[in-house]
mmCIF file of C-alpha atoms and ligand atoms in Angstrom:
data_model
loop_
_atom_site.group_PDB
_atom_site.id
_atom_site.type_symbol
_atom_site.label_atom_id
_atom_site.label_comp_id
_atom_site.label_asym_id
_atom_site.label_seq_id
_atom_site.Cartn_x
_atom_site.Cartn_y
_atom_site.Cartn_z
ATOM 1 C CA MET A 19 11.639 32.547 -23.653
ATOM 2 C CA SER A 20 7.616 31.473 -23.198
ATOM 3 C CA VAL A 21 6.461 29.691 -20.206
ATOM 4 C CA GLU A 22 3.790 27.287 -19.126
ATOM 5 C CA ASN A 23 3.312 26.954 -15.212
ATOM 6 C CA GLY A 24 6.536 28.604 -14.523
ATOM 7 C CA VAL A 25 8.242 26.127 -16.709
ATOM 8 C CA PRO A 26 9.932 27.004 -20.355
ATOM 9 C CA ARG A 27 7.888 25.507 -23.734
ATOM 10 C CA ALA A 28 11.196 23.498 -24.284
ATOM 11 C CA SER A 29 11.312 21.676 -21.186
ATOM 12 C CA VAL A 30 7.285 20.560 -20.961
ATOM 13 C CA ALA A 31 8.448 18.657 -24.497
ATOM 14 C CA GLU A 32 12.688 17.453 -23.220
ATOM 15 C CA ILE A 33 10.222 15.968 -20.044
ATOM 16 C CA LEU A 34 7.808 13.759 -22.156
ATOM 17 C CA ILE A 35 10.997 12.788 -24.205
ATOM 18 C CA GLU A 36 12.123 11.883 -21.261
ATOM 19 C CA ALA A 37 9.436 9.195 -19.902
ATOM 20 C CA LEU A 38 8.519 8.409 -23.643
ATOM 21 C CA PRO A 39 11.140 5.156 -22.887
ATOM 22 C CA TYR A 40 9.184 4.681 -19.681
ATOM 23 C CA ILE A 41 6.013 4.833 -20.762
ATOM 24 C CA ARG A 42 6.338 2.240 -23.801
ATOM 25 C CA ARG A 43 8.644 0.130 -21.685
ATOM 26 C CA PHE A 44 5.306 0.124 -18.789
ATOM 27 C CA ALA A 45 2.661 -0.258 -20.837
ATOM 28 C CA GLY A 46 0.473 -3.555 -20.329
ATOM 29 C CA MET A 47 2.202 -3.806 -16.626
ATOM 30 C CA THR A 48 -0.069 -3.924 -13.498
ATOM 31 C CA VAL A 49 1.150 -1.843 -10.328
ATOM 32 C CA VAL A 50 -0.062 -2.225 -7.455
ATOM 33 C CA ILE A 51 -0.052 0.603 -4.862
ATOM 34 C CA LYS A 52 -0.462 0.849 -1.232
ATOM 35 C CA TYR A 53 -1.621 3.850 0.031
ATOM 36 C CA GLY A 54 -1.555 4.262 3.592
ATOM 37 C CA GLY A 55 -3.550 5.862 5.292
ATOM 38 C CA HIS A 56 -1.188 8.096 7.178
ATOM 39 C CA ALA A 57 -0.186 9.665 3.326
ATOM 40 C CA MET A 58 -4.111 10.421 2.673
ATOM 41 C CA VAL A 59 -3.999 14.226 5.293
ATOM 42 C CA ASP A 60 -4.115 16.776 3.051
ATOM 43 C CA GLU A 61 -6.714 17.786 0.165
ATOM 44 C CA GLN A 62 -3.560 18.784 -2.193
ATOM 45 C CA LEU A 63 -2.051 15.798 -1.484
ATOM 46 C CA LYS A 64 -5.309 13.276 -2.250
ATOM 47 C CA VAL A 65 -5.560 15.246 -5.445
ATOM 48 C CA ASP A 66 -2.468 14.961 -7.178
ATOM 49 C CA PHE A 67 -2.617 10.653 -5.874
ATOM 50 C CA ALA A 68 -5.578 10.710 -8.249
ATOM 51 C CA ARG A 69 -3.678 12.645 -10.818
ATOM 52 C CA ASP A 70 -1.101 10.639 -10.961
ATOM 53 C CA VAL A 71 -2.962 7.119 -10.694
ATOM 54 C CA SER A 72 -5.454 8.838 -13.842
ATOM 55 C CA LEU A 73 -1.980 9.762 -15.548
ATOM 56 C CA LEU A 74 -0.506 6.219 -15.217
ATOM 57 C CA LYS A 75 -4.262 4.852 -16.455
ATOM 58 C CA PHE A 76 -4.120 7.150 -19.484
ATOM 59 C CA ILE A 77 -0.803 6.285 -20.350
ATOM 60 C CA GLY A 78 -1.681 2.260 -20.706
ATOM 61 C CA ILE A 79 -0.431 1.131 -16.949
ATOM 62 C CA HIS A 80 -2.615 -0.993 -15.093
ATOM 63 C CA PRO A 81 -2.932 -0.069 -11.937
ATOM 64 C CA VAL A 82 -4.943 -1.363 -8.420
ATOM 65 C CA VAL A 83 -5.414 1.109 -5.316
ATOM 66 C CA VAL A 84 -4.887 -1.295 -2.462
ATOM 67 C CA HIS A 85 -6.164 1.449 0.769
ATOM 68 C CA GLY A 86 -5.293 1.716 4.255
ATOM 69 C CA GLY A 87 -6.786 4.104 6.882
ATOM 70 C CA GLY A 88 -4.989 3.834 10.503
ATOM 71 C CA PRO A 89 -5.281 7.348 11.437
ATOM 72 C CA GLN A 90 -9.471 7.359 10.292
ATOM 73 C CA ILE A 91 -10.252 4.596 12.066
ATOM 74 C CA ASN A 92 -8.679 5.665 15.124
ATOM 75 C CA GLN A 93 -10.882 9.427 14.760
ATOM 76 C CA VAL A 94 -14.202 7.265 14.820
ATOM 77 C CA LEU A 95 -12.946 4.933 17.480
ATOM 78 C CA ASP A 96 -12.273 7.833 19.200
ATOM 79 C CA LYS A 97 -15.613 9.219 18.910
ATOM 80 C CA MET A 98 -16.843 6.333 19.958
ATOM 81 C CA GLY A 99 -14.741 5.688 22.867
ATOM 82 C CA ILE A 100 -12.837 3.184 22.175
ATOM 83 C CA ARG A 101 -9.536 2.872 22.395
ATOM 84 C CA PRO A 102 -7.214 1.597 19.759
ATOM 85 C CA LYS A 103 -4.417 -1.092 20.260
ATOM 86 C CA PHE A 104 -1.482 -2.276 18.541
ATOM 87 C CA VAL A 105 0.628 -5.229 18.629
ATOM 88 C CA ARG A 106 4.004 -5.295 16.550
ATOM 89 C CA GLY A 107 2.010 -2.956 13.800
ATOM 90 C CA MET A 108 -1.286 -5.235 13.719
ATOM 91 C CA ARG A 109 -4.797 -3.722 15.502
ATOM 92 C CA MET A 110 -6.429 -5.775 18.109
ATOM 93 C CA THR A 111 -9.864 -6.007 16.232
ATOM 94 C CA ASP A 112 -12.603 -7.216 18.931
ATOM 95 C CA ALA A 113 -16.015 -7.282 17.278
ATOM 96 C CA PRO A 114 -16.999 -3.430 17.973
ATOM 97 C CA THR A 115 -13.697 -2.081 16.647
ATOM 98 C CA MET A 116 -14.615 -4.647 13.478
ATOM 99 C CA ASP A 117 -17.327 -2.762 12.897
ATOM 100 C CA VAL A 118 -16.027 0.896 12.648
ATOM 101 C CA VAL A 119 -12.841 -0.872 10.406
ATOM 102 C CA GLU A 120 -15.498 -2.406 8.291
ATOM 103 C CA MET A 121 -17.409 1.094 7.678
ATOM 104 C CA VAL A 122 -14.395 3.502 8.296
ATOM 105 C CA LEU A 123 -12.579 1.382 5.477
ATOM 106 C CA GLY A 124 -15.423 0.058 2.922
ATOM 107 C CA GLY A 125 -17.628 3.204 3.318
ATOM 108 C CA LYS A 126 -15.604 6.247 3.748
ATOM 109 C CA ILE A 127 -12.473 6.166 2.500
ATOM 110 C CA ASN A 128 -12.606 4.022 -0.002
ATOM 111 C CA LYS A 129 -15.480 5.840 -1.756
ATOM 112 C CA SER A 130 -13.733 9.213 -1.258
ATOM 113 C CA ILE A 131 -11.152 7.433 -3.270
ATOM 114 C CA VAL A 132 -13.022 6.416 -5.668
ATOM 115 C CA ALA A 133 -14.533 10.002 -5.858
ATOM 116 C CA GLN A 134 -11.218 11.512 -6.225
ATOM 117 C CA LEU A 135 -10.451 9.402 -8.939
ATOM 118 C CA ASN A 136 -13.458 9.468 -11.452
ATOM 119 C CA GLN A 137 -13.077 13.575 -10.920
ATOM 120 C CA GLN A 138 -9.921 12.778 -12.900
ATOM 121 C CA GLY A 139 -11.810 11.301 -16.086
ATOM 122 C CA VAL A 140 -10.971 7.406 -15.217
ATOM 123 C CA ARG A 141 -13.458 5.041 -13.742
ATOM 124 C CA ALA A 142 -12.630 3.744 -10.752
ATOM 125 C CA VAL A 143 -14.571 1.169 -8.634
ATOM 126 C CA GLY A 144 -14.832 0.591 -4.878
ATOM 127 C CA LEU A 145 -14.388 -3.109 -3.602
ATOM 128 C CA SER A 146 -13.721 -4.688 -0.654
ATOM 129 C CA GLY A 147 -11.921 -8.605 -0.148
ATOM 130 C CA LYS A 148 -15.863 -9.995 0.023
ATOM 131 C CA ASP A 149 -16.782 -8.560 -3.835
ATOM 132 C CA GLY A 150 -16.329 -11.187 -5.714
ATOM 133 C CA GLY A 151 -14.688 -13.288 -3.767
ATOM 134 C CA LEU A 152 -11.878 -11.130 -3.822
ATOM 135 C CA ILE A 153 -9.964 -11.833 -0.127
ATOM 136 C CA GLN A 154 -10.292 -14.656 0.927
ATOM 137 C CA ALA A 155 -9.298 -14.469 5.212
ATOM 138 C CA SER A 156 -8.770 -16.644 8.356
ATOM 139 C CA LYS A 157 -7.638 -15.551 11.569
ATOM 140 C CA MET A 158 -4.582 -14.647 12.179
ATOM 141 C CA GLN A 159 -2.252 -15.715 15.285
ATOM 142 C CA ILE A 160 0.313 -13.365 16.668
ATOM 143 C CA VAL A 161 3.725 -16.225 18.145
ATOM 144 C CA PHE A 162 5.609 -13.917 19.806
ATOM 145 C CA GLN A 163 9.833 -15.707 20.594
ATOM 146 C CA GLU A 164 11.498 -12.776 22.461
ATOM 147 C CA ASP A 165 13.193 -15.931 25.126
ATOM 148 C CA MET A 166 14.540 -19.327 23.291
ATOM 149 C CA ALA A 167 14.470 -20.369 26.440
ATOM 150 C CA LYS A 168 10.241 -19.790 27.338
ATOM 151 C CA PRO A 169 7.798 -21.443 25.156
ATOM 152 C CA PRO A 170 6.585 -18.386 22.892
ATOM 153 C CA GLU A 171 4.026 -16.573 23.875
ATOM 154 C CA ILE A 172 0.536 -16.231 21.594
ATOM 155 C CA ILE A 173 -1.214 -13.058 21.146
ATOM 156 C CA ASP A 174 -5.252 -13.197 19.626
ATOM 157 C CA PRO A 175 -5.402 -10.693 18.083
ATOM 158 C CA GLY A 176 -9.466 -10.356 17.363
ATOM 159 C CA MET A 177 -10.809 -10.200 13.511
ATOM 160 C CA VAL A 178 -7.579 -9.908 12.654
ATOM 161 C CA GLY A 179 -7.072 -11.690 9.366
ATOM 162 C CA GLN A 180 -4.533 -13.188 7.313
ATOM 163 C CA VAL A 181 -4.790 -14.121 3.254
ATOM 164 C CA THR A 182 -5.751 -17.439 2.804
ATOM 165 C CA GLN A 183 -6.439 -17.139 -0.877
ATOM 166 C CA VAL A 184 -6.960 -14.738 -4.006
ATOM 167 C CA HIS A 185 -9.940 -14.509 -6.175
ATOM 168 C CA PRO A 186 -8.463 -12.099 -8.231
ATOM 169 C CA ALA A 187 -11.222 -12.388 -11.352
ATOM 170 C CA ILE A 188 -12.738 -9.659 -10.174
ATOM 171 C CA ILE A 189 -10.165 -6.766 -10.927
ATOM 172 C CA HIS A 190 -9.391 -8.780 -14.241
ATOM 173 C CA THR A 191 -13.081 -8.213 -15.295
ATOM 174 C CA LEU A 192 -12.598 -4.688 -14.087
ATOM 175 C CA THR A 193 -9.383 -3.981 -15.776
ATOM 176 C CA LYS A 194 -10.334 -5.417 -19.345
ATOM 177 C CA ASP A 195 -12.941 -2.966 -18.930
ATOM 178 C CA GLY A 196 -11.185 -0.188 -18.328
ATOM 179 C CA PHE A 197 -12.043 0.302 -14.350
ATOM 180 C CA ILE A 198 -9.643 1.167 -12.168
ATOM 181 C CA PRO A 199 -9.969 -1.701 -9.222
ATOM 182 C CA ILE A 200 -9.846 0.198 -5.692
ATOM 183 C CA ILE A 201 -9.874 -2.271 -2.713
ATOM 184 C CA ALA A 202 -10.894 -1.856 1.021
ATOM 185 C CA PRO A 203 -8.559 -4.407 3.223
ATOM 186 C CA VAL A 204 -11.447 -5.837 4.685
ATOM 187 C CA GLY A 205 -11.318 -9.537 3.814
ATOM 188 C CA VAL A 206 -14.243 -13.258 4.360
ATOM 189 C CA GLY A 207 -13.458 -16.058 5.955
ATOM 190 C CA VAL A 208 -15.293 -19.237 5.502
ATOM 191 C CA GLU A 209 -17.869 -18.662 7.192
ATOM 192 C CA GLY A 210 -18.881 -15.698 6.306
ATOM 193 C CA GLU A 211 -16.664 -13.682 9.033
ATOM 194 C CA THR A 212 -15.538 -10.393 8.473
ATOM 195 C CA TYR A 213 -11.531 -9.696 9.018
ATOM 196 C CA ASN A 214 -9.440 -7.297 9.176
ATOM 197 C CA ILE A 215 -6.171 -7.230 7.695
ATOM 198 C CA ASN A 216 -2.923 -5.154 7.550
ATOM 199 C CA ALA A 217 -2.963 -3.087 4.053
ATOM 200 C CA ASP A 218 0.209 -4.149 3.093
ATOM 201 C CA LEU A 219 -0.095 -7.778 3.418
ATOM 202 C CA VAL A 220 -3.547 -7.628 0.743
ATOM 203 C CA ALA A 221 -1.353 -5.565 -1.124
ATOM 204 C CA SER A 222 1.213 -7.931 -0.933
ATOM 205 C CA HIS A 223 -0.601 -10.980 -2.033
ATOM 206 C CA ILE A 224 -2.848 -8.666 -4.813
ATOM 207 C CA ALA A 225 0.582 -8.040 -6.147
ATOM 208 C CA MET A 226 1.018 -11.254 -6.501
ATOM 209 C CA ALA A 227 -1.950 -12.969 -7.835
ATOM 210 C CA LEU A 228 -1.875 -9.925 -10.081
ATOM 211 C CA ASN A 229 1.430 -10.840 -11.510
ATOM 212 C CA ALA A 230 2.159 -7.091 -10.866
ATOM 213 C CA GLY A 231 5.418 -5.691 -11.819
ATOM 214 C CA ARG A 232 5.931 -3.394 -9.057
ATOM 215 C CA LEU A 233 3.900 -3.122 -5.505
ATOM 216 C CA ILE A 234 4.443 0.208 -4.303
ATOM 217 C CA LEU A 235 4.158 0.997 -0.688
ATOM 218 C CA MET A 236 2.989 4.703 -0.055
ATOM 219 C CA THR A 237 3.342 5.795 3.122
ATOM 220 C CA ASP A 238 4.413 8.509 5.209
ATOM 221 C CA VAL A 239 8.183 8.246 5.888
ATOM 222 C CA ASP A 240 10.631 8.953 2.933
ATOM 223 C CA GLY A 241 11.128 5.019 2.888
ATOM 224 C CA VAL A 242 12.913 2.853 6.231
ATOM 225 C CA LEU A 243 15.825 4.871 7.995
ATOM 226 C CA ASP A 244 18.704 3.921 9.452
ATOM 227 C CA GLU A 245 19.584 4.273 13.195
ATOM 228 C CA ALA A 246 20.673 8.047 12.195
ATOM 229 C CA GLY A 247 17.632 8.717 10.323
ATOM 230 C CA ARG A 248 19.017 8.740 6.873
ATOM 231 C CA LEU A 249 17.490 7.221 3.930
ATOM 232 C CA ILE A 250 18.544 3.529 2.442
ATOM 233 C CA SER A 251 17.597 3.850 -0.645
ATOM 234 C CA SER A 252 18.637 -0.382 -1.257
ATOM 235 C CA LEU A 253 17.371 -2.463 2.120
ATOM 236 C CA ASP A 254 17.602 -6.189 1.365
ATOM 237 C CA ALA A 255 15.722 -9.379 2.952
ATOM 238 C CA ASP A 256 18.799 -10.058 5.124
ATOM 239 C CA ARG A 257 19.521 -6.306 6.143
ATOM 240 C CA ALA A 258 15.983 -5.958 6.930
ATOM 241 C CA ARG A 259 15.348 -9.083 9.632
ATOM 242 C CA GLU A 260 18.538 -7.404 11.400
ATOM 243 C CA MET A 261 17.163 -4.000 11.496
ATOM 244 C CA ILE A 262 13.649 -5.486 13.087
ATOM 245 C CA ALA A 263 15.289 -7.812 15.824
ATOM 246 C CA SER A 264 17.622 -4.937 16.718
ATOM 247 C CA GLN A 265 14.750 -2.952 16.443
ATOM 248 C CA GLN A 266 15.212 0.004 14.255
ATOM 249 C CA ILE A 267 12.441 -1.431 12.101
ATOM 250 C CA THR A 268 9.233 -0.692 14.433
ATOM 251 C CA GLY A 269 5.649 -0.641 14.549
ATOM 252 C CA GLY A 270 3.906 -0.400 11.415
ATOM 253 C CA MET A 271 7.441 -0.865 8.937
ATOM 254 C CA ILE A 272 7.804 -4.199 10.348
ATOM 255 C CA PRO A 273 4.683 -5.855 8.252
ATOM 256 C CA LYS A 274 5.141 -3.753 5.138
ATOM 257 C CA ILE A 275 9.036 -4.750 5.011
ATOM 258 C CA GLU A 276 7.707 -8.246 5.762
ATOM 259 C CA TYR A 277 4.877 -8.288 3.012
ATOM 260 C CA ALA A 278 7.677 -6.692 0.693
ATOM 261 C CA ILE A 279 9.681 -9.540 0.835
ATOM 262 C CA GLU A 280 7.221 -11.686 0.702
ATOM 263 C CA ALA A 281 5.811 -10.373 -2.858
ATOM 264 C CA LEU A 282 9.154 -10.533 -4.383
ATOM 265 C CA LYS A 283 9.582 -13.839 -3.140
ATOM 266 C CA GLY A 284 6.044 -14.363 -5.349
ATOM 267 C CA GLY A 285 7.017 -12.827 -8.140
ATOM 268 C CA VAL A 286 6.689 -9.351 -7.754
ATOM 269 C CA LYS A 287 9.348 -7.669 -9.971
ATOM 270 C CA LYS A 288 10.233 -4.583 -7.713
ATOM 271 C CA VAL A 289 9.010 -3.607 -4.449
ATOM 272 C CA PRO A 290 9.676 0.133 -3.290
ATOM 273 C CA ILE A 291 8.541 2.073 -0.007
ATOM 274 C CA ILE A 292 7.655 5.463 -1.092
ATOM 275 C CA ASN A 293 6.715 8.878 0.981
ATOM 276 C CA GLY A 294 3.095 9.478 -0.266
ATOM 277 C CA LYS A 295 3.669 12.921 1.363
ATOM 278 C CA LYS A 296 5.872 14.336 -1.464
ATOM 279 C CA ARG A 297 4.078 15.283 -4.506
ATOM 280 C CA HIS A 298 3.800 13.070 -7.003
ATOM 281 C CA ALA A 299 5.631 11.092 -5.025
ATOM 282 C CA ILE A 300 4.355 7.958 -7.777
ATOM 283 C CA LEU A 301 5.391 9.260 -11.023
ATOM 284 C CA LEU A 302 8.837 10.199 -9.540
ATOM 285 C CA GLU A 303 9.619 7.159 -8.524
ATOM 286 C CA LEU A 304 8.462 4.866 -11.976
ATOM 287 C CA PHE A 305 10.150 7.557 -14.649
ATOM 288 C CA THR A 306 13.444 8.246 -12.775
ATOM 289 C CA ASP A 307 16.191 5.663 -13.214
ATOM 290 C CA GLN A 308 17.216 5.318 -9.851
ATOM 291 C CA GLY A 309 13.561 6.076 -8.080
ATOM 292 C CA ILE A 310 13.209 7.482 -4.845
ATOM 293 C CA GLY A 311 12.904 5.267 -1.246
ATOM 294 C CA THR A 312 13.632 2.360 -0.065
ATOM 295 C CA GLU A 313 13.917 -0.179 -3.105
ATOM 296 C CA VAL A 314 13.712 -3.431 -1.364
ATOM 297 C CA THR A 315 15.285 -6.025 -2.289
ATOM 298 C CA LEU A 316 15.570 -10.729 -1.615
ATOM 299 C CA ARG A 317 19.424 -9.814 -1.710
HETATM 300 N N1 ATP B 407 13.219 1.949 10.441
HETATM 301 C C1 ATP B 407 12.306 2.680 10.358
HETATM 302 N N2 ATP B 407 12.078 3.420 8.899
HETATM 303 C C2 ATP B 407 10.852 3.856 8.981
HETATM 304 N N3 ATP B 407 10.281 4.785 9.553
HETATM 305 C C3 ATP B 407 9.773 3.408 10.634
HETATM 306 C C4 ATP B 407 11.129 2.312 10.635
HETATM 307 N N4 ATP B 407 10.634 1.849 11.513
HETATM 308 C C5 ATP B 407 9.531 2.009 12.137
HETATM 309 N N5 ATP B 407 8.288 3.098 11.150
HETATM 310 C C6 ATP B 407 7.874 4.080 11.470
HETATM 311 O O1 ATP B 407 6.642 3.224 10.831
HETATM 312 C C7 ATP B 407 5.030 4.147 9.897
HETATM 313 C C8 ATP B 407 5.115 3.550 9.006
HETATM 314 O O2 ATP B 407 3.938 2.705 9.098
HETATM 315 P P1 ATP B 407 2.504 2.723 9.242
HETATM 316 O O3 ATP B 407 2.025 1.455 9.502
HETATM 317 O O4 ATP B 407 2.378 3.750 10.584
HETATM 318 O O5 ATP B 407 1.744 3.703 7.971
HETATM 319 P P2 ATP B 407 1.089 3.307 6.624
HETATM 320 O O6 ATP B 407 1.231 1.864 7.017
HETATM 321 O O7 ATP B 407 1.916 4.078 5.637
HETATM 322 O O8 ATP B 407 -0.319 3.339 6.667
HETATM 323 P P3 ATP B 407 -1.622 2.633 6.852
HETATM 324 O O9 ATP B 407 -1.184 1.366 7.957
HETATM 325 O O10 ATP B 407 -2.974 3.490 7.739
HETATM 326 O O11 ATP B 407 -1.798 1.754 6.034
HETATM 327 C C9 ATP B 407 6.331 5.221 9.959
HETATM 328 O O12 ATP B 407 5.197 6.387 10.503
HETATM 329 C C10 ATP B 407 7.073 5.042 11.146
HETATM 330 O O13 ATP B 407 6.726 5.471 12.443
HETATM 331 MG MG1 MG B 408 0.402 -0.289 8.149
#
């Protein structure tokens, strides 16, 4: 029996044939991938990610990547002696922090993803929400209401934005000419001011604007875990809200779930949350029936 990279040759052919129905079904589909900063930790994983995304492109899927960069921003803030602060998974962003966020996201991280992809023979182009007026934003207010008897508490998170509008023309232009857009989650306000926007929120709005077939949220855990730490393979909106209220879902998972639900309401067909630390997680999600991770559903 002849063997190719440890896999019998006949199995290589079988694997390709098994993938054929998916390849046929997904050709021409837009897949928005949120690439979490926490999933970009090791070199091998970064190469695997670039290979997976390039494979999608080569078989006729239109991948669009929106990236985060939490840990990388914290590293730079730390070097500068600025302490990061989070409320409900959202980064509090004053002016000096905003400068660092824009430099790290739009510069270092964005270009390293672009370079990794280009290394795989595709043509990736980096954008921030400012390019082509892609992401219009306004200031986000965080409203807390734990005790219904008291007035709600309003928190000013600084230059944290919410998406007011997406102008996807630049993405269509790039995709039409065979490029893969790589988007840094920075938005622009009516006065030209810069906003730091949670990458899950940006990915959700981009997916809606592009009528995406999938919004894949790649993070650093297998998906949404229950109290016992078991993976929930399908999570509906009601249970998700209960889990947030009872603090079984906390931190960065809160916005992720909220924006996943928003994307589904906005017409995105399927929103899986998967572990980017698992090798080839994107391929396993797309090209197997059961997928991996947690699929968020409306009901
Ligand atoms: N019930 C839960 N199941 C799984 N993870 C949870 C849960 N509750 C909270 N979390 C936390 O949510 C985190 C994922 O969100 P986080 O914002 O930290 O990462 P990310 O969104 O992938 O990366 P980035 O914010 O840099 O883009 C997990 O690492 C985990 O600590
Ligand atoms: Mg996050």
